[in-house]
Amino acid sequence: MYLSNPVTFYMIHFKNVSKFYPPDIVGLDAVNLRIEHGEFVSIVGQSGTGKSTLAKLLFAEERPSKGVVEIGGWDITKIRASDVPLLRRQIGVVFQDFKLLPKKTVYENIAFALQVAGIPSVRVREVVPRVLSIVGLDDKAHRFPQQLSGGEQQRVAIGRALVHQPKILVADEPTGNLDTLNSRDILELLKKINEFGTTVVLVTHDREIVNRLKRRVITLEGGKIVSDVEEGRYRL
Amino acid sequence: MMLTSTYRIIKFAFQNFWRNIWLSIITVSMLVLTLLTVNILLVVNRVTDQTIAFVENRIEVSVYFNEKTEQVKINDALTYFRTLPEVKDVQEISADEAFAIFKTRHANDADILNSLEELGKNPFGPTLIIKAHQAKDFDAIITALDHPRFRDDIRQRNFSDYQSIVSKIRKTTSEIRTGGMILSGIFFLIALLIIFNTVRVAIFIHREEIGIMRLVGASSNFIRAPFLVETIILSVFSILIVIAIMYPALALIEPKFSQYFGPGTTGLVSYFEQNGLLIFGTQFLALLIVTMGSTALAMRKHLKV
Ligand SMILES: Nc1ncnc2c1ncn2[C@@H]1O[C@H](COP(=O)(O)OP(=O)(O)OP(=O)(O)O)[C@@H](O)[C@H]1O
Ligand SMILES: [Mg+2]
């Protein structure tokens, strides 16, 4: 599978990627990684092993110190600051702490991701309700984030990540702040999104989630990939 | 797309303004206080000017000529002083007029009238009353009076008192001006610091939000522009509040000054009415330059997007 058709691009392609934080902290250490279109990949590993670093390299929150990062054939190793917004409009990101704008309603939070891209209002009014119904929040559109439960807030964040129908969804511990039931909901949502064709990269600590997924699992240790199995189980 | 983005930026700026209403209120209050001090200074300046004009208007040198001085010489002096650039007005009082004025002034004083009778002639000479444009012009006038052409014909000139008044006014005036300028400078610096700090705090408060905006693909301009527009909104509110405070306040204090200088002399209200556009327009422009400048500076320093 990894060596499939060489003329097509990998959705995500890390070539010998290292990331060092000053003074001499190793975030990632010579990682080679290929993820194809439509995959659902879990990244697991103990704390401080470089999972978030890997995720941040995907949406250019960090630049690699060595090696090359390509997203859908686009070399973003040395991406210009002014091009970063373009990249981010094609990659959905979801975090443990939701990262919603506290002074904007659910509707406005989701609409915002479209508005920053200059999408016409007519289109915004079409897309947002559709996304709201995908994440099951039609009835809470006009609440502010602090008026929602953690699971609901995370669904808003996922909804926002979906507005541009991204090729890739990066989720860094999306269930880290949620109880088991809410975690399962979020996981189902991510699976649904994956079924629509979005490549999902899920960074997680959650043993149960990984075991339920029965999809590809990459394990990091000290910034290196120590295992990469097609239908993995959480083995730490 | 340009239009849509512009509309959105303005909308977000207003949203920021309303949804962080306390921060907005604090910022506007500070701007209002700064502007008010500037305007108070303006009023002080205006009142000082009026006071000086009021006093200067009343300062004059009376030049008493000898009894026997011929009219030709008086006319000569009259013409000469009228040509001096420092002189605003010269008034001649003839010997007869002086005599008449004296008599009416002392109409009830039998003793004085009697002694005048005994004297049997007009003891007064002609008088010139010279007014200057400004207090400092009296130096030149006094020097001119010492000119040999007139010196010998002049019996007396009472200017000595005026000289001290003049120098006192001059001193006070320059002290007020210097003090006012220093005060303006201090207030200006304080205003700058306040605005810079307010924006810095705003950015600090919004730091997380700004990070989130970047994550969902907002460009730098899209993040920065609402801050600048919000600064404009804050400035507009501030100047409007200042205008709303100034006019009633002026109408309230104007009568107090009129008590000293006579009705309508300070003309504070009418001064601000006639020059309102200029006064507040200039202040608004200055405010915009300062607030936008410090916003830009604070963004450059603290908003790495
Ligand atoms: N901005 C940074 N500056 C310096 N060191 C950093 C920075 N970010 C991460 N690191 C370090 O790099 C290493 C990898 O961090 P990373 O956040 O990728 O770990 P992680 O696997 O996501 O951990 P966790 O499961 O706790 O989230 C750690 O040693 C961390 O301390
Ligand atoms: Mg992490």
Coordinates of C-alpha atoms and ligand atoms in Angstrom, one line a residue:
Chain A
M1 CA 0.0 0.0 0.0
Y2 CA 2.8 2.4 0.8
L3 CA 4.5 1.9 -2.4
S4 CA 1.4 2.2 -4.5
N5 CA 1.2 4.1 -7.7
P6 CA 4.2 6.4 -7.6
V7 CA 2.7 9.1 -10.0
T8 CA 0.0 10.0 -7.5
F9 CA 0.8 12.2 -4.5
Y10 CA 0.7 11.0 -1.0
M11 CA -1.8 13.0 1.0
I12 CA 0.9 13.4 3.7
H13 CA 4.5 12.7 3.0
F14 CA 7.3 13.2 5.6
K15 CA 10.8 12.7 4.2
N16 CA 13.4 12.3 7.0
V17 CA 11.7 15.0 9.0
S18 CA 13.3 16.2 12.2
K19 CA 12.2 19.0 14.5
F20 CA 14.5 20.4 17.2
Y21 CA 13.3 23.0 19.7
P22 CA 15.9 25.3 21.1
P23 CA 18.2 24.7 22.8
D24 CA 18.5 21.0 21.9
I25 CA 15.2 19.4 22.5
V26 CA 14.2 16.7 20.0
G27 CA 10.6 17.0 19.0
L28 CA 10.8 14.6 16.0
D29 CA 13.8 12.6 14.9
A30 CA 14.2 11.7 11.2
V31 CA 10.6 10.6 10.6
N32 CA 9.5 9.0 7.3
L33 CA 5.8 8.8 6.9
R34 CA 3.4 8.4 4.1
I35 CA -0.3 8.6 4.5
E36 CA -2.6 8.1 1.5
H37 CA -5.8 9.8 0.5
G38 CA -8.7 8.6 2.6
E39 CA -6.8 6.9 5.4
F40 CA -7.7 7.1 9.1
V41 CA -4.4 7.1 11.0
S42 CA -4.0 7.2 14.8
I43 CA -0.8 8.5 16.3
V44 CA -0.1 7.2 19.7
G45 CA 2.7 7.3 22.2
Q46 CA 3.7 8.5 25.6
S47 CA 3.7 12.1 26.7
G48 CA 6.5 14.2 25.1
T49 CA 7.2 11.8 22.3
G50 CA 6.5 14.2 19.5
K51 CA 2.8 13.5 18.6
S52 CA 1.7 17.1 18.7
T53 CA 4.9 18.2 17.0
L54 CA 4.0 15.9 14.1
A55 CA 0.5 17.4 14.0
K56 CA 1.8 20.9 14.0
L57 CA 4.1 20.3 11.1
L58 CA 1.0 19.2 9.1
F59 CA -0.7 22.6 9.3
A60 CA 2.5 24.7 9.4
E61 CA 2.3 25.7 13.0
E62 CA 5.9 24.6 13.1
R63 CA 8.5 24.2 10.4
P64 CA 10.7 21.2 10.2
S65 CA 14.4 21.7 11.1
K66 CA 15.4 19.0 8.7
G67 CA 13.7 17.0 5.9
V68 CA 10.7 17.7 3.7
V69 CA 7.0 17.9 4.4
E70 CA 4.6 17.5 1.5
I71 CA 0.8 17.8 1.8
G72 CA -1.1 16.6 -1.3
G73 CA 2.0 17.2 -3.3
W74 CA 2.6 20.7 -2.0
D75 CA 6.0 21.1 -0.4
I76 CA 5.3 23.1 2.7
T77 CA 8.7 22.7 4.3
K78 CA 9.5 26.4 3.8
I79 CA 6.0 27.7 3.3
R80 CA 5.8 31.5 3.3
A81 CA 3.8 33.1 6.1
S82 CA 1.4 34.6 3.6
D83 CA 0.6 31.1 2.2
V84 CA -0.1 29.6 5.6
P85 CA -3.8 30.8 5.6
L86 CA -4.3 29.0 2.2
L87 CA -3.0 25.8 3.6
R88 CA -5.1 26.1 6.7
R89 CA -8.2 26.5 4.7
Q90 CA -7.6 23.1 3.3
I91 CA -6.8 21.3 6.5
G92 CA -9.3 21.0 9.3
V93 CA -7.8 21.1 12.8
V94 CA -9.3 20.0 16.1
F95 CA -7.8 20.2 19.6
Q96 CA -8.3 18.9 23.1
D97 CA -9.2 22.4 24.3
F98 CA -11.6 23.1 21.4
K99 CA -10.2 26.5 20.6
L100 CA -13.5 28.2 19.9
L101 CA -13.8 32.0 19.8
P102 CA -15.5 32.7 23.2
K103 CA -17.2 35.9 22.0
K104 CA -18.8 34.3 19.0
T105 CA -21.9 32.1 18.9
V106 CA -21.8 28.5 17.6
Y107 CA -23.1 29.7 14.3
E108 CA -20.6 32.6 14.1
N109 CA -17.7 30.3 15.1
I110 CA -18.4 28.0 12.2
A111 CA -19.2 30.8 9.8
F112 CA -15.9 32.5 10.8
A113 CA -13.8 29.9 9.1
L114 CA -15.7 30.6 5.8
Q115 CA -15.6 34.4 6.3
V116 CA -11.9 34.6 6.7
A117 CA -11.6 32.9 3.3
G118 CA -13.8 35.6 1.7
I119 CA -16.6 33.2 1.0
P120 CA -19.7 35.1 0.0
S121 CA -22.4 35.5 2.6
V122 CA -25.0 33.6 0.5
R123 CA -22.7 30.6 0.5
V124 CA -22.0 30.9 4.2
R125 CA -25.7 30.8 5.0
E126 CA -25.9 27.6 3.0
V127 CA -22.9 25.8 4.4
V128 CA -23.2 26.6 8.1
P129 CA -26.6 25.1 8.7
R130 CA -25.6 22.0 6.8
V131 CA -22.4 21.6 8.9
L132 CA -24.5 22.3 12.1
S133 CA -26.8 19.4 11.2
I134 CA -23.8 17.1 10.4
V135 CA -22.5 17.7 14.0
G136 CA -26.0 17.6 15.4
L137 CA -26.1 21.2 16.8
D138 CA -28.9 22.8 14.7
D139 CA -30.8 23.7 17.9
K140 CA -27.8 25.3 19.7
A141 CA -26.6 27.6 16.9
H142 CA -27.0 30.8 18.8
R143 CA -25.4 29.8 22.0
F144 CA -22.0 30.9 23.1
P145 CA -19.3 28.3 23.7
Q146 CA -19.5 28.5 27.5
Q147 CA -23.2 27.6 27.3
L148 CA -22.3 24.2 25.8
S149 CA -21.0 20.9 27.2
G150 CA -17.5 19.8 26.4
G151 CA -18.7 17.3 23.8
E152 CA -20.9 19.9 22.2
Q153 CA -18.0 22.3 22.0
Q154 CA -15.8 19.7 20.4
R155 CA -18.6 19.1 17.8
V156 CA -18.6 22.8 17.1
A157 CA -14.8 22.7 16.6
I158 CA -15.2 19.7 14.2
G159 CA -18.0 21.4 12.4
R160 CA -15.7 24.4 11.9
A161 CA -13.0 22.2 10.6
L162 CA -15.3 20.8 8.0
V163 CA -16.6 23.9 6.3
H164 CA -14.1 23.9 3.5
Q165 CA -14.6 20.1 3.0
P166 CA -10.9 19.7 3.8
K167 CA -8.7 16.9 2.4
I168 CA -7.2 16.4 5.8
L169 CA -8.6 16.6 9.3
V170 CA -6.0 16.7 12.1
A171 CA -7.3 16.0 15.5
D172 CA -4.8 16.4 18.4
E173 CA -6.4 14.6 21.5
P174 CA -9.9 15.6 20.5
T175 CA -11.4 13.5 23.3
G176 CA -8.8 14.4 26.0
N177 CA -11.3 16.5 27.9
L178 CA -14.3 14.3 27.3
D179 CA -15.9 11.4 29.2
T180 CA -16.3 8.0 27.6
L181 CA -19.7 8.6 26.1
N182 CA -18.9 11.9 24.5
S183 CA -15.6 10.5 23.3
R184 CA -17.4 7.7 21.5
D185 CA -19.7 10.3 19.9
I186 CA -16.7 12.3 18.7
L187 CA -15.1 9.2 17.3
E188 CA -18.2 8.3 15.4
L189 CA -18.3 11.8 14.0
L190 CA -14.6 11.5 12.9
K191 CA -15.4 8.1 11.2
K192 CA -18.3 9.6 9.4
I193 CA -16.1 12.4 8.1
N194 CA -13.5 9.9 7.0
E195 CA -16.2 7.9 5.2
F196 CA -16.9 11.0 3.2
G197 CA -13.3 10.9 2.0
T198 CA -11.4 13.1 4.3
T199 CA -8.0 11.8 5.5
V200 CA -8.1 11.8 9.3
V201 CA -5.0 12.0 11.5
L202 CA -5.9 11.4 15.1
V203 CA -3.5 12.0 17.9
T204 CA -4.7 10.2 21.0
H205 CA -3.9 8.7 24.4
D206 CA -7.2 6.9 24.5
R207 CA -6.7 3.1 24.5
E208 CA -10.4 2.4 24.0
I209 CA -10.6 4.6 21.0
V210 CA -7.7 3.1 19.3
N211 CA -9.0 -0.4 19.9
R212 CA -12.4 0.4 18.7
L213 CA -11.1 2.0 15.5
K214 CA -9.2 -1.0 14.1
R215 CA -7.4 1.2 11.7
R216 CA -3.7 2.1 11.1
V217 CA -1.8 3.0 14.2
I218 CA 1.6 4.7 14.3
T219 CA 3.5 4.7 17.6
L220 CA 6.0 7.3 18.4
E221 CA 8.8 7.1 21.0
G222 CA 11.4 9.7 21.6
G223 CA 10.5 11.5 18.3
K224 CA 10.9 8.3 16.2
I225 CA 8.3 6.0 14.7
V226 CA 8.7 2.7 16.5
S227 CA 5.7 0.9 15.0
D228 CA 3.3 1.3 12.2
V229 CA 0.6 -1.3 11.9
E230 CA -2.3 -1.5 9.5
E231 CA -5.0 -2.6 11.9
G232 CA -3.4 -1.7 15.2
R233 CA -4.3 -2.0 18.8
Y234 CA -3.0 0.3 21.5
R235 CA -0.1 -1.5 23.0
L236 CA 1.5 0.8 25.5
Chain B
M1 CA -15.0 39.7 -2.3
M2 CA -13.2 42.9 -1.3
L3 CA -16.5 44.4 -0.4
T4 CA -17.6 41.3 1.5
S5 CA -14.3 41.3 3.5
T6 CA -14.5 45.0 4.2
Y7 CA -18.1 44.6 5.5
R8 CA -17.0 41.6 7.6
I9 CA -14.0 43.5 9.1
I10 CA -16.3 46.4 10.1
K11 CA -18.8 44.0 11.5
F12 CA -16.2 42.1 13.6
A13 CA -14.8 45.4 14.8
F14 CA -18.2 46.4 16.1
Q15 CA -18.7 43.0 17.6
N16 CA -15.4 43.3 19.4
F17 CA -16.4 46.7 20.6
W18 CA -19.8 45.6 22.1
R19 CA -18.8 42.2 23.3
N20 CA -15.8 43.6 25.2
I21 CA -17.9 46.5 26.3
W22 CA -15.9 47.1 29.6
L23 CA -12.6 47.3 27.9
S24 CA -14.2 49.6 25.4
I25 CA -15.7 51.8 28.1
I26 CA -12.3 52.0 29.9
T27 CA -10.5 52.9 26.7
V28 CA -13.0 55.5 25.7
S29 CA -12.9 57.0 29.2
M30 CA -9.2 57.4 29.0
L31 CA -9.3 59.0 25.5
V32 CA -12.1 61.3 26.7
L33 CA -10.1 62.4 29.7
T34 CA -7.1 63.1 27.5
L35 CA -9.1 65.1 25.0
L36 CA -10.8 67.0 27.9
T37 CA -7.5 68.1 29.2
V38 CA -6.5 69.3 25.8
N39 CA -9.7 71.3 25.6
I40 CA -9.4 72.7 29.1
L41 CA -6.0 73.9 28.0
L42 CA -7.5 75.4 25.0
V43 CA -10.1 77.2 27.2
V44 CA -7.3 78.4 29.5
N45 CA -5.4 79.7 26.5
R46 CA -8.4 81.5 25.2
V47 CA -9.3 83.1 28.6
T48 CA -5.6 84.1 29.0
D49 CA -5.7 85.8 25.6
Q50 CA -8.9 87.5 26.5
T51 CA -7.5 88.7 29.8
I52 CA -4.4 90.1 28.3
A53 CA -6.5 91.8 25.6
F54 CA -8.8 93.1 28.2
V55 CA -5.9 94.6 30.2
E56 CA -4.0 95.8 27.2
N57 CA -7.0 97.6 26.0
R58 CA -7.1 99.6 29.1
I59 CA -3.4 100.5 29.3
E60 CA -2.6 103.9 27.9
V61 CA 0.0 106.5 28.4
S62 CA -1.2 110.0 29.1
V63 CA 1.2 112.6 27.8
Y64 CA 0.7 116.0 29.4
F65 CA 2.2 118.9 27.4
N66 CA 3.3 122.2 28.8
E67 CA 0.6 124.9 28.9
K68 CA 2.2 127.0 26.3
T69 CA 2.9 124.3 23.8
E70 CA 1.9 125.4 20.3
Q71 CA -0.8 123.5 18.5
V72 CA 1.7 122.8 15.6
K73 CA 3.9 120.8 17.9
I74 CA 0.9 118.9 19.3
N75 CA -0.2 118.1 15.8
D76 CA 3.3 117.1 14.9
A77 CA 3.4 114.7 17.9
L78 CA -0.1 113.4 17.1
T79 CA 0.9 112.6 13.5
Y80 CA 4.2 111.1 14.6
F81 CA 2.7 108.7 17.1
R82 CA -0.1 107.7 14.8
T83 CA 2.5 106.5 12.3
L84 CA 4.3 104.3 14.9
P85 CA 3.4 100.6 14.2
E86 CA 3.2 99.9 17.9
V87 CA 0.5 102.6 18.4
K88 CA -3.1 101.6 18.1
D89 CA -4.8 104.9 18.8
V90 CA -3.9 108.4 19.8
Q91 CA -6.5 110.7 21.3
E92 CA -6.0 114.4 21.7
I93 CA -7.5 116.3 24.6
S94 CA -7.1 120.1 24.1
A95 CA -6.3 122.4 27.0
D96 CA -9.9 123.7 27.1
E97 CA -11.3 120.2 27.0
A98 CA -9.0 119.2 29.9
F99 CA -10.1 122.2 31.8
A100 CA -13.8 121.4 31.2
I101 CA -13.4 117.8 32.1
F102 CA -11.6 118.8 35.3
K103 CA -14.3 121.2 36.2
T104 CA -17.1 118.8 35.7
R105 CA -15.3 116.1 37.6
H106 CA -14.9 118.4 40.6
A107 CA -18.2 120.2 40.2
N108 CA -19.1 119.5 43.8
D109 CA -15.8 120.6 45.3
A110 CA -16.1 124.2 46.0
D111 CA -12.5 124.6 47.3
I112 CA -11.0 123.4 44.1
L113 CA -13.3 125.5 41.9
N114 CA -12.5 128.5 44.0
S115 CA -8.8 128.1 43.6
L116 CA -9.2 127.7 39.9
E117 CA -11.1 131.0 39.9
E118 CA -8.3 132.6 41.8
L119 CA -5.8 131.4 39.3
G120 CA -7.8 133.2 36.6
K121 CA -6.6 131.0 33.7
N122 CA -6.5 127.5 32.4
P123 CA -3.6 125.7 34.1
F124 CA -3.9 122.7 31.9
G125 CA -2.0 122.0 28.7
P126 CA -3.0 119.7 25.9
T127 CA -2.9 116.0 26.5
L128 CA -2.3 113.1 24.3
I129 CA -3.7 109.7 25.3
I130 CA -1.8 106.9 23.5
K131 CA -3.0 103.3 23.3
A132 CA -0.7 100.5 22.2
H133 CA -1.6 97.2 20.5
Q134 CA 0.2 95.1 23.0
A135 CA 1.7 95.6 26.4
K136 CA 5.1 95.1 25.1
D137 CA 4.7 97.9 22.6
F138 CA 4.9 100.5 25.4
D139 CA 8.7 100.2 25.5
A140 CA 8.9 101.7 22.0
I141 CA 6.4 104.3 22.7
I142 CA 8.1 105.4 25.9
T143 CA 11.4 105.6 24.1
A144 CA 9.8 107.7 21.4
L145 CA 8.6 110.1 24.0
D146 CA 12.2 110.8 25.0
H147 CA 12.9 112.0 21.5
P148 CA 14.3 115.6 21.7
R149 CA 11.6 116.7 19.3
F150 CA 9.0 116.4 22.1
R151 CA 11.0 116.0 25.3
D152 CA 11.0 119.6 26.3
D153 CA 7.4 120.2 25.7
I154 CA 6.2 117.4 27.8
R155 CA 5.5 118.3 31.3
Q156 CA 4.6 114.9 32.6
R157 CA 3.7 111.5 31.4
N158 CA 2.3 108.8 33.6
F159 CA 3.5 105.5 32.5
S160 CA 5.6 104.4 35.4
D161 CA 2.8 102.3 36.9
Y162 CA 1.9 100.8 33.6
Q163 CA 5.4 99.7 33.1
S164 CA 5.2 97.4 36.1
I165 CA 1.8 96.2 35.1
V166 CA 3.1 95.5 31.6
S167 CA 6.0 93.5 32.8
K168 CA 3.9 91.6 35.3
I169 CA 1.4 90.7 32.6
R170 CA 4.2 89.8 30.3
K171 CA 5.8 87.5 32.9
T172 CA 2.5 85.9 33.8
T173 CA 1.6 85.4 30.2
S174 CA 4.8 83.7 29.3
E175 CA 4.6 81.5 32.5
I176 CA 1.0 80.4 31.6
R177 CA 2.0 79.7 28.0
T178 CA 5.1 77.7 29.1
G179 CA 3.2 75.8 31.7
G180 CA 0.4 75.1 29.3
M181 CA 2.8 73.8 26.7
I182 CA 4.6 71.5 29.2
L183 CA 1.2 70.3 30.5
S184 CA 0.0 69.6 26.9
G185 CA 3.2 67.7 26.3
I186 CA 2.8 65.6 29.4
F187 CA -0.8 64.9 28.6
F188 CA 0.1 63.9 25.1
L189 CA 2.7 61.5 26.3
I190 CA 0.3 60.0 28.9
A191 CA -2.3 59.6 26.1
L192 CA 0.2 57.8 23.9
L193 CA 1.1 55.4 26.7
I194 CA -2.5 54.8 27.6
I195 CA -3.5 53.9 24.1
F196 CA -0.4 51.8 23.4
N197 CA -1.0 50.0 26.6
T198 CA -4.7 49.6 26.0
V199 CA -4.1 48.0 22.6
R200 CA -1.4 45.8 24.1
V201 CA -3.8 44.7 26.8
A202 CA -6.5 44.1 24.1
I203 CA -4.1 42.0 22.1
F204 CA -3.1 40.1 25.2
I205 CA -6.7 39.5 26.0
H206 CA -7.3 38.4 22.4
R207 CA -4.1 36.5 22.1
E208 CA -5.9 33.1 22.2
E209 CA -8.5 34.3 19.8
I210 CA -5.9 35.6 17.4
G211 CA -4.2 32.2 17.6
I212 CA -7.5 30.5 16.8
M213 CA -8.2 32.9 13.9
R214 CA -4.8 31.9 12.4
L215 CA -5.6 28.2 12.9
V216 CA -8.8 28.5 10.8
G217 CA -6.9 30.3 8.0
A218 CA -7.4 34.0 8.7
S219 CA -4.8 36.1 6.9
S220 CA -2.8 38.7 8.8
N221 CA -4.8 41.6 7.4
F222 CA -8.0 39.9 8.3
I223 CA -6.8 39.7 11.9
R224 CA -5.3 43.1 12.1
A225 CA -7.9 45.2 10.3
P226 CA -10.7 44.8 12.9
F227 CA -8.3 46.1 15.5
L228 CA -7.7 49.2 13.5
V229 CA -11.4 49.7 12.7
E230 CA -12.2 49.2 16.4
T231 CA -9.6 51.9 17.1
I232 CA -11.5 54.2 14.8
I233 CA -14.8 53.4 16.5
L234 CA -13.3 54.1 19.9
S235 CA -11.9 57.4 18.6
V236 CA -15.3 58.4 17.1
F237 CA -17.1 57.6 20.4
S238 CA -14.5 59.6 22.4
I239 CA -14.7 62.7 20.3
L240 CA -18.5 62.6 20.3
I241 CA -18.6 62.4 24.1
V242 CA -16.0 65.2 24.4
I243 CA -18.2 67.4 22.2
A244 CA -21.2 66.5 24.2
I245 CA -19.4 67.5 27.4
M246 CA -17.7 70.6 26.1
Y247 CA -20.6 72.7 24.8
P248 CA -22.8 72.5 27.9
A249 CA -19.7 73.0 30.2
L250 CA -18.7 76.1 28.2
A251 CA -22.2 77.5 28.4
L252 CA -22.0 77.0 32.1
I253 CA -18.7 78.7 32.8
E254 CA -19.0 81.5 30.3
P255 CA -21.2 83.7 32.5
K256 CA -18.5 83.5 35.3
F257 CA -16.0 85.1 33.0
S258 CA -18.4 87.6 31.7
Q259 CA -18.7 88.9 35.3
Y260 CA -15.1 90.0 35.1
F261 CA -14.8 91.1 31.5
G262 CA -18.2 92.3 30.7
P263 CA -20.9 90.3 28.8
G264 CA -19.8 88.4 25.8
T265 CA -16.2 89.4 26.0
T266 CA -14.6 85.9 26.4
G267 CA -17.0 84.6 23.8
L268 CA -16.1 81.0 24.8
V269 CA -19.2 79.4 23.4
S270 CA -19.3 81.4 20.2
Y271 CA -15.5 80.7 19.8
F272 CA -16.1 77.0 20.1
E273 CA -19.2 77.3 17.9
Q274 CA -17.5 79.2 15.1
N275 CA -14.3 77.1 15.2
G276 CA -15.9 73.8 16.3
L277 CA -15.2 72.0 13.1
L278 CA -11.6 73.1 13.1
I279 CA -11.0 72.5 16.9
F280 CA -12.7 69.1 17.1
G281 CA -11.8 68.1 13.6
T282 CA -8.1 68.7 14.3
Q283 CA -8.4 66.8 17.6
F284 CA -10.1 63.9 15.9
L285 CA -7.4 63.7 13.3
A286 CA -4.7 63.9 15.9
L287 CA -6.5 61.3 18.0
L288 CA -6.8 59.0 15.0
I289 CA -3.2 59.4 14.1
V290 CA -2.1 58.7 17.6
T291 CA -4.5 55.8 18.3
M292 CA -4.0 54.1 14.9
G293 CA -0.2 54.6 15.3
S294 CA -0.1 53.1 18.7
T295 CA -2.4 50.3 17.6
A296 CA -0.1 49.5 14.7
L297 CA 2.9 49.7 16.9
A298 CA 1.4 47.5 19.6
M299 CA 0.4 45.0 16.8
R300 CA 3.8 45.0 15.4
K301 CA 5.3 44.4 18.8
H302 CA 2.8 41.9 20.2
L303 CA 0.9 40.5 17.3
K304 CA 3.1 38.2 15.4
V305 CA 0.8 37.2 12.5
Ligands
LIG1 N1 7.5 25.0 21.6 C1 8.4 24.1 22.2 N2 9.6 24.6 22.6 C2 10.4 23.7 23.2 N3 10.2 22.4 23.3 C3 9.0 21.9 22.9 C4 8.0 22.8 22.3 N4 7.0 22.0 21.9 C5 7.3 20.8 22.3 N5 8.5 20.7 22.9 C6 9.1 19.5 23.3 O1 9.2 18.6 22.3 C7 8.9 17.3 22.7 C8 7.7 16.7 22.0 O2 6.6 17.5 22.3 P1 5.1 17.2 21.8 O3 4.3 18.3 22.2 O4 5.2 16.9 20.4 O5 4.8 15.9 22.6 P2 3.4 15.1 22.7 O6 3.7 13.7 22.2 O7 2.4 15.8 22.0 O8 3.1 15.0 24.2 P3 1.7 15.0 24.9 O9 1.1 13.6 24.8 O10 2.0 15.3 26.4 O11 0.8 16.0 24.3 C9 8.7 17.4 24.2 O12 9.9 17.1 24.9 C10 8.4 18.8 24.4 O13 8.8 19.2 25.7
MG2 MG 0.5 16.7 22.5

